[in-house]
Amino acid sequence: MTLARRTGIVLVLICLAGAAFADFKEDYDDALKAIEAENWADAAARLESAISDNGESQERVRMYGMRFIPYLPHYYLGLARYRLGDCQGAIDAWETALSQGVVQSQDEYSRLQSDRQACEAQVVDISAIAANAESGLDALEVAIEDLQNLKGEDLLANEWSSWEGTLSEGQSGLSRMRNALDDAVQSKDADVIE
């Protein structure tokens, strides 16, 4: 390979890297403007895009010229999600921000702490609700089994045929409720679980 060809390839790679580097800065800058305008959905989308290009927080990143600012995409994504009512998503984003160790030295840290505390008070303990729902379904299953055990009773022989359809519907309903509970737990949907 000639020197000119190698030089050309290197220049192309540098240009491509520069374009990708600029993309996260542009998304981040647009996200900060959206936050200032309280356009939380747009901010969240732009922050997710910036994170996909560069997910590492930095104490200072040069935006352009001599303009340097902290790069805290996970912190701001948490803020946007919090304002959109997604406390679990906000907490997850803030956990990432904290694990990277940059936000703690920034002015935004005190706001993160207070917003996180408010958000944690709103997050529902899915496991407790799911355990309660599971307990209710277990009790229903025991009741269905107890009813099935009465099938051979002489006193109920005349009535049993009219109950079999209802019993079968109960078993099907129990199966549907267990499936719905499993899906709701997977998606962390507290309303469906309840």
PDB file of C-alpha atoms in Angstrom:
ATOM      1  CA  MET A   1       0.000   0.000   0.000  1.00  0.00           C
ATOM      2  CA  THR A   2       1.393   3.374  -0.968  1.00  0.00           C
ATOM      3  CA  LEU A   3       2.052   6.162   1.489  1.00  0.00           C
ATOM      4  CA  ALA A   4      -0.561   8.361  -0.187  1.00  0.00           C
ATOM      5  CA  ARG A   5      -3.202   5.629   0.119  1.00  0.00           C
ATOM      6  CA  ARG A   6      -2.401   5.040   3.812  1.00  0.00           C
ATOM      7  CA  THR A   7      -2.506   8.767   4.482  1.00  0.00           C
ATOM      8  CA  GLY A   8      -5.886   8.979   2.744  1.00  0.00           C
ATOM      9  CA  ILE A   9      -7.307   6.136   4.836  1.00  0.00           C
ATOM     10  CA  VAL A  10      -6.042   7.739   8.055  1.00  0.00           C
ATOM     11  CA  LEU A  11      -7.620  11.066   7.094  1.00  0.00           C
ATOM     12  CA  VAL A  12     -10.966   9.392   6.353  1.00  0.00           C
ATOM     13  CA  LEU A  13     -10.892   7.608   9.715  1.00  0.00           C
ATOM     14  CA  ILE A  14     -10.071  10.858  11.523  1.00  0.00           C
ATOM     15  CA  CYS A  15     -12.965  12.609   9.784  1.00  0.00           C
ATOM     16  CA  LEU A  16     -15.363   9.805  10.676  1.00  0.00           C
ATOM     17  CA  ALA A  17     -14.230   9.832  14.310  1.00  0.00           C
ATOM     18  CA  GLY A  18     -14.602  13.612  14.422  1.00  0.00           C
ATOM     19  CA  ALA A  19     -18.133  13.405  13.022  1.00  0.00           C
ATOM     20  CA  ALA A  20     -19.164  10.838  15.642  1.00  0.00           C
ATOM     21  CA  PHE A  21     -17.522  12.925  18.353  1.00  0.00           C
ATOM     22  CA  ALA A  22     -19.402  16.007  17.180  1.00  0.00           C
ATOM     23  CA  ASP A  23     -22.719  14.138  17.146  1.00  0.00           C
ATOM     24  CA  PHE A  24     -22.769  13.498  20.885  1.00  0.00           C
ATOM     25  CA  LYS A  25     -21.841  17.112  21.559  1.00  0.00           C
ATOM     26  CA  GLU A  26     -24.620  18.377  19.308  1.00  0.00           C
ATOM     27  CA  ASP A  27     -27.169  16.014  20.887  1.00  0.00           C
ATOM     28  CA  TYR A  28     -26.008  16.987  24.367  1.00  0.00           C
ATOM     29  CA  ASP A  29     -26.153  20.706  23.613  1.00  0.00           C
ATOM     30  CA  ASP A  30     -29.637  20.316  22.095  1.00  0.00           C
ATOM     31  CA  ALA A  31     -30.698  18.309  25.148  1.00  0.00           C
ATOM     32  CA  LEU A  32     -29.554  21.076  27.494  1.00  0.00           C
ATOM     33  CA  LYS A  33     -31.572  23.579  25.457  1.00  0.00           C
ATOM     34  CA  ALA A  34     -34.618  21.284  25.638  1.00  0.00           C
ATOM     35  CA  ILE A  35     -34.182  21.018  29.412  1.00  0.00           C
ATOM     36  CA  GLU A  36     -34.022  24.790  29.680  1.00  0.00           C
ATOM     37  CA  ALA A  37     -37.299  24.952  27.713  1.00  0.00           C
ATOM     38  CA  GLU A  38     -38.715  22.129  29.899  1.00  0.00           C
ATOM     39  CA  ASN A  39     -39.218  19.952  26.830  1.00  0.00           C
ATOM     40  CA  TRP A  40     -38.474  16.778  28.756  1.00  0.00           C
ATOM     41  CA  ALA A  41     -39.352  14.219  26.068  1.00  0.00           C
ATOM     42  CA  ASP A  42     -37.063  15.856  23.507  1.00  0.00           C
ATOM     43  CA  ALA A  43     -34.319  16.170  26.120  1.00  0.00           C
ATOM     44  CA  ALA A  44     -34.567  12.476  27.004  1.00  0.00           C
ATOM     45  CA  ALA A  45     -34.405  11.428  23.346  1.00  0.00           C
ATOM     46  CA  ARG A  46     -31.382  13.622  22.635  1.00  0.00           C
ATOM     47  CA  LEU A  47     -29.599  12.443  25.783  1.00  0.00           C
ATOM     48  CA  GLU A  48     -30.169   8.815  24.843  1.00  0.00           C
ATOM     49  CA  SER A  49     -28.653   9.579  21.452  1.00  0.00           C
ATOM     50  CA  ALA A  50     -25.672  11.348  23.035  1.00  0.00           C
ATOM     51  CA  ILE A  51     -25.162   8.420  25.418  1.00  0.00           C
ATOM     52  CA  SER A  52     -25.190   5.947  22.536  1.00  0.00           C
ATOM     53  CA  ASP A  53     -22.283   7.901  21.001  1.00  0.00           C
ATOM     54  CA  ASN A  54     -20.468   8.655  24.278  1.00  0.00           C
ATOM     55  CA  GLY A  55     -21.821   7.320  27.558  1.00  0.00           C
ATOM     56  CA  GLU A  56     -18.939   8.401  29.794  1.00  0.00           C
ATOM     57  CA  SER A  57     -19.424  11.489  31.951  1.00  0.00           C
ATOM     58  CA  GLN A  58     -16.615  14.037  31.909  1.00  0.00           C
ATOM     59  CA  GLU A  59     -15.801  16.939  34.197  1.00  0.00           C
ATOM     60  CA  ARG A  60     -15.092  19.154  31.194  1.00  0.00           C
ATOM     61  CA  VAL A  61     -15.744  18.658  27.532  1.00  0.00           C
ATOM     62  CA  ARG A  62     -15.006  21.244  24.884  1.00  0.00           C
ATOM     63  CA  MET A  63     -18.218  21.981  23.039  1.00  0.00           C
ATOM     64  CA  TYR A  64     -16.705  24.435  20.552  1.00  0.00           C
ATOM     65  CA  GLY A  65     -14.058  27.131  20.616  1.00  0.00           C
ATOM     66  CA  MET A  66     -13.254  27.874  24.238  1.00  0.00           C
ATOM     67  CA  ARG A  67     -16.620  26.719  25.642  1.00  0.00           C
ATOM     68  CA  PHE A  68     -16.057  23.898  28.142  1.00  0.00           C
ATOM     69  CA  ILE A  69     -18.883  22.369  30.188  1.00  0.00           C
ATOM     70  CA  PRO A  70     -19.405  19.270  32.327  1.00  0.00           C
ATOM     71  CA  TYR A  71     -20.680  16.315  30.304  1.00  0.00           C
ATOM     72  CA  LEU A  72     -23.297  14.655  32.550  1.00  0.00           C
ATOM     73  CA  PRO A  73     -25.652  12.845  30.161  1.00  0.00           C
ATOM     74  CA  HIS A  74     -26.885  10.234  32.653  1.00  0.00           C
ATOM     75  CA  TYR A  75     -27.626  12.859  35.284  1.00  0.00           C
ATOM     76  CA  TYR A  76     -29.686  14.906  32.843  1.00  0.00           C
ATOM     77  CA  LEU A  77     -31.380  11.800  31.430  1.00  0.00           C
ATOM     78  CA  GLY A  78     -32.451  10.986  34.993  1.00  0.00           C
ATOM     79  CA  LEU A  79     -33.768  14.514  35.403  1.00  0.00           C
ATOM     80  CA  ALA A  80     -35.742  14.309  32.153  1.00  0.00           C
ATOM     81  CA  ARG A  81     -37.203  10.910  33.064  1.00  0.00           C
ATOM     82  CA  TYR A  82     -38.099  12.191  36.530  1.00  0.00           C
ATOM     83  CA  ARG A  83     -39.948  15.136  35.001  1.00  0.00           C
ATOM     84  CA  LEU A  84     -41.723  12.725  32.639  1.00  0.00           C
ATOM     85  CA  GLY A  85     -42.936  10.691  35.632  1.00  0.00           C
ATOM     86  CA  ASP A  86     -40.627   7.700  35.087  1.00  0.00           C
ATOM     87  CA  CYS A  87     -39.048   7.466  38.528  1.00  0.00           C
ATOM     88  CA  GLN A  88     -37.557   4.005  38.045  1.00  0.00           C
ATOM     89  CA  GLY A  89     -35.940   5.131  34.791  1.00  0.00           C
ATOM     90  CA  ALA A  90     -34.675   8.269  36.522  1.00  0.00           C
ATOM     91  CA  ILE A  91     -33.169   6.298  39.386  1.00  0.00           C
ATOM     92  CA  ASP A  92     -31.487   3.913  36.937  1.00  0.00           C
ATOM     93  CA  ALA A  93     -29.934   6.827  35.012  1.00  0.00           C
ATOM     94  CA  TRP A  94     -28.790   8.523  38.224  1.00  0.00           C
ATOM     95  CA  GLU A  95     -27.211   5.263  39.420  1.00  0.00           C
ATOM     96  CA  THR A  96     -25.138   5.205  36.243  1.00  0.00           C
ATOM     97  CA  ALA A  97     -24.186   8.857  36.724  1.00  0.00           C
ATOM     98  CA  LEU A  98     -23.109   8.181  40.300  1.00  0.00           C
ATOM     99  CA  SER A  99     -21.142   5.074  39.341  1.00  0.00           C
ATOM    100  CA  GLN A 100     -19.104   7.135  36.873  1.00  0.00           C
ATOM    101  CA  GLY A 101     -18.027   9.412  39.730  1.00  0.00           C
ATOM    102  CA  VAL A 102     -18.129  12.752  37.921  1.00  0.00           C
ATOM    103  CA  VAL A 103     -21.454  14.249  39.019  1.00  0.00           C
ATOM    104  CA  GLN A 104     -20.437  14.187  42.693  1.00  0.00           C
ATOM    105  CA  SER A 105     -17.996  17.053  42.079  1.00  0.00           C
ATOM    106  CA  GLN A 106     -20.507  19.168  40.144  1.00  0.00           C
ATOM    107  CA  ASP A 107     -23.170  21.679  41.181  1.00  0.00           C
ATOM    108  CA  GLU A 108     -25.827  19.277  39.855  1.00  0.00           C
ATOM    109  CA  TYR A 109     -25.068  16.751  42.614  1.00  0.00           C
ATOM    110  CA  SER A 110     -27.237  18.398  45.279  1.00  0.00           C
ATOM    111  CA  ARG A 111     -30.197  18.516  42.879  1.00  0.00           C
ATOM    112  CA  LEU A 112     -29.636  14.861  41.993  1.00  0.00           C
ATOM    113  CA  GLN A 113     -29.810  13.941  45.680  1.00  0.00           C
ATOM    114  CA  SER A 114     -33.036  15.843  46.354  1.00  0.00           C
ATOM    115  CA  ASP A 115     -34.753  14.708  43.130  1.00  0.00           C
ATOM    116  CA  ARG A 116     -33.652  11.128  43.747  1.00  0.00           C
ATOM    117  CA  GLN A 117     -35.037  11.194  47.273  1.00  0.00           C
ATOM    118  CA  ALA A 118     -38.377  12.500  45.985  1.00  0.00           C
ATOM    119  CA  CYS A 119     -38.394   9.879  43.246  1.00  0.00           C
ATOM    120  CA  GLU A 120     -37.546   7.003  45.571  1.00  0.00           C
ATOM    121  CA  ALA A 121     -40.562   7.918  47.691  1.00  0.00           C
ATOM    122  CA  GLN A 122     -42.738   7.419  44.610  1.00  0.00           C
ATOM    123  CA  VAL A 123     -41.247   4.123  43.410  1.00  0.00           C
ATOM    124  CA  VAL A 124     -43.495   1.229  44.255  1.00  0.00           C
ATOM    125  CA  ASP A 125     -42.010  -1.942  45.684  1.00  0.00           C
ATOM    126  CA  ILE A 126     -42.994  -4.256  42.828  1.00  0.00           C
ATOM    127  CA  SER A 127     -41.780  -7.375  44.627  1.00  0.00           C
ATOM    128  CA  ALA A 128     -44.063  -6.771  47.627  1.00  0.00           C
ATOM    129  CA  ILE A 129     -47.097  -6.159  45.422  1.00  0.00           C
ATOM    130  CA  ALA A 130     -46.258  -9.220  43.301  1.00  0.00           C
ATOM    131  CA  ALA A 131     -45.858 -11.410  46.400  1.00  0.00           C
ATOM    132  CA  ASN A 132     -49.255 -10.248  47.646  1.00  0.00           C
ATOM    133  CA  ALA A 133     -50.852 -10.986  44.256  1.00  0.00           C
ATOM    134  CA  GLU A 134     -49.134 -14.386  44.105  1.00  0.00           C
ATOM    135  CA  SER A 135     -50.474 -15.189  47.575  1.00  0.00           C
ATOM    136  CA  GLY A 136     -54.002 -14.341  46.436  1.00  0.00           C
ATOM    137  CA  LEU A 137     -53.662 -16.546  43.355  1.00  0.00           C
ATOM    138  CA  ASP A 138     -52.320 -19.394  45.513  1.00  0.00           C
ATOM    139  CA  ALA A 139     -55.368 -19.115  47.776  1.00  0.00           C
ATOM    140  CA  LEU A 140     -57.645 -19.203  44.718  1.00  0.00           C
ATOM    141  CA  GLU A 141     -55.861 -22.300  43.429  1.00  0.00           C
ATOM    142  CA  VAL A 142     -56.349 -24.051  46.794  1.00  0.00           C
ATOM    143  CA  ALA A 143     -60.056 -23.161  46.720  1.00  0.00           C
ATOM    144  CA  ILE A 144     -60.388 -24.605  43.190  1.00  0.00           C
ATOM    145  CA  GLU A 145     -58.604 -27.796  44.267  1.00  0.00           C
ATOM    146  CA  ASP A 146     -60.856 -28.084  47.339  1.00  0.00           C
ATOM    147  CA  LEU A 147     -63.890 -27.742  45.104  1.00  0.00           C
ATOM    148  CA  GLN A 148     -62.540 -30.420  42.746  1.00  0.00           C
ATOM    149  CA  ASN A 149     -62.090 -32.749  45.723  1.00  0.00           C
ATOM    150  CA  LEU A 150     -65.830 -32.517  46.371  1.00  0.00           C
ATOM    151  CA  LYS A 151     -66.659 -34.095  43.014  1.00  0.00           C
ATOM    152  CA  GLY A 152     -67.156 -37.596  44.418  1.00  0.00           C
ATOM    153  CA  GLU A 153     -69.389 -36.516  47.314  1.00  0.00           C
ATOM    154  CA  ASP A 154     -72.800 -38.225  47.181  1.00  0.00           C
ATOM    155  CA  LEU A 155     -74.654 -35.153  48.462  1.00  0.00           C
ATOM    156  CA  LEU A 156     -73.366 -33.061  45.542  1.00  0.00           C
ATOM    157  CA  ALA A 157     -73.835 -35.659  42.777  1.00  0.00           C
ATOM    158  CA  ASN A 158     -77.045 -34.061  41.475  1.00  0.00           C
ATOM    159  CA  GLU A 159     -75.563 -30.547  41.357  1.00  0.00           C
ATOM    160  CA  TRP A 160     -72.015 -31.342  40.261  1.00  0.00           C
ATOM    161  CA  SER A 161     -72.650 -31.256  36.521  1.00  0.00           C
ATOM    162  CA  SER A 162     -73.897 -27.653  36.750  1.00  0.00           C
ATOM    163  CA  TRP A 163     -70.706 -26.615  38.574  1.00  0.00           C
ATOM    164  CA  GLU A 164     -68.170 -28.283  36.280  1.00  0.00           C
ATOM    165  CA  GLY A 165     -68.341 -25.509  33.641  1.00  0.00           C
ATOM    166  CA  THR A 166     -67.837 -22.845  36.301  1.00  0.00           C
ATOM    167  CA  LEU A 167     -64.942 -24.809  37.794  1.00  0.00           C
ATOM    168  CA  SER A 168     -63.327 -25.111  34.363  1.00  0.00           C
ATOM    169  CA  GLU A 169     -63.753 -21.342  33.808  1.00  0.00           C
ATOM    170  CA  GLY A 170     -62.170 -20.738  37.202  1.00  0.00           C
ATOM    171  CA  GLN A 171     -59.146 -22.848  36.291  1.00  0.00           C
ATOM    172  CA  SER A 172     -58.741 -21.026  32.969  1.00  0.00           C
ATOM    173  CA  GLY A 173     -59.140 -17.664  34.692  1.00  0.00           C
ATOM    174  CA  LEU A 174     -56.493 -18.590  37.259  1.00  0.00           C
ATOM    175  CA  SER A 175     -54.088 -19.550  34.479  1.00  0.00           C
ATOM    176  CA  ARG A 176     -54.728 -16.232  32.662  1.00  0.00           C
ATOM    177  CA  MET A 177     -54.192 -14.276  35.892  1.00  0.00           C
ATOM    178  CA  ARG A 178     -50.870 -16.048  36.579  1.00  0.00           C
ATOM    179  CA  ASN A 179     -49.695 -15.254  33.025  1.00  0.00           C
ATOM    180  CA  ALA A 180     -50.800 -11.632  33.386  1.00  0.00           C
ATOM    181  CA  LEU A 181     -48.994 -11.389  36.725  1.00  0.00           C
ATOM    182  CA  ASP A 182     -45.794 -12.788  35.203  1.00  0.00           C
ATOM    183  CA  ASP A 183     -45.999 -10.265  32.331  1.00  0.00           C
ATOM    184  CA  ALA A 184     -46.697  -7.380  34.728  1.00  0.00           C
ATOM    185  CA  VAL A 185     -43.756  -8.325  36.948  1.00  0.00           C
ATOM    186  CA  GLN A 186     -41.500  -8.484  33.860  1.00  0.00           C
ATOM    187  CA  SER A 187     -42.616  -5.016  32.763  1.00  0.00           C
ATOM    188  CA  LYS A 188     -42.695  -3.680  36.343  1.00  0.00           C
ATOM    189  CA  ASP A 189     -46.288  -2.503  35.923  1.00  0.00           C
ATOM    190  CA  ALA A 190     -47.539  -2.005  39.487  1.00  0.00           C
ATOM    191  CA  ASP A 191     -51.088  -1.119  38.382  1.00  0.00           C
ATOM    192  CA  VAL A 192     -51.544  -4.403  36.508  1.00  0.00           C
ATOM    193  CA  ILE A 193     -50.000  -6.384  39.363  1.00  0.00           C
ATOM    194  CA  GLU A 194     -52.454  -4.886  41.824  1.00  0.00           C
TER     195      GLU A 194
END
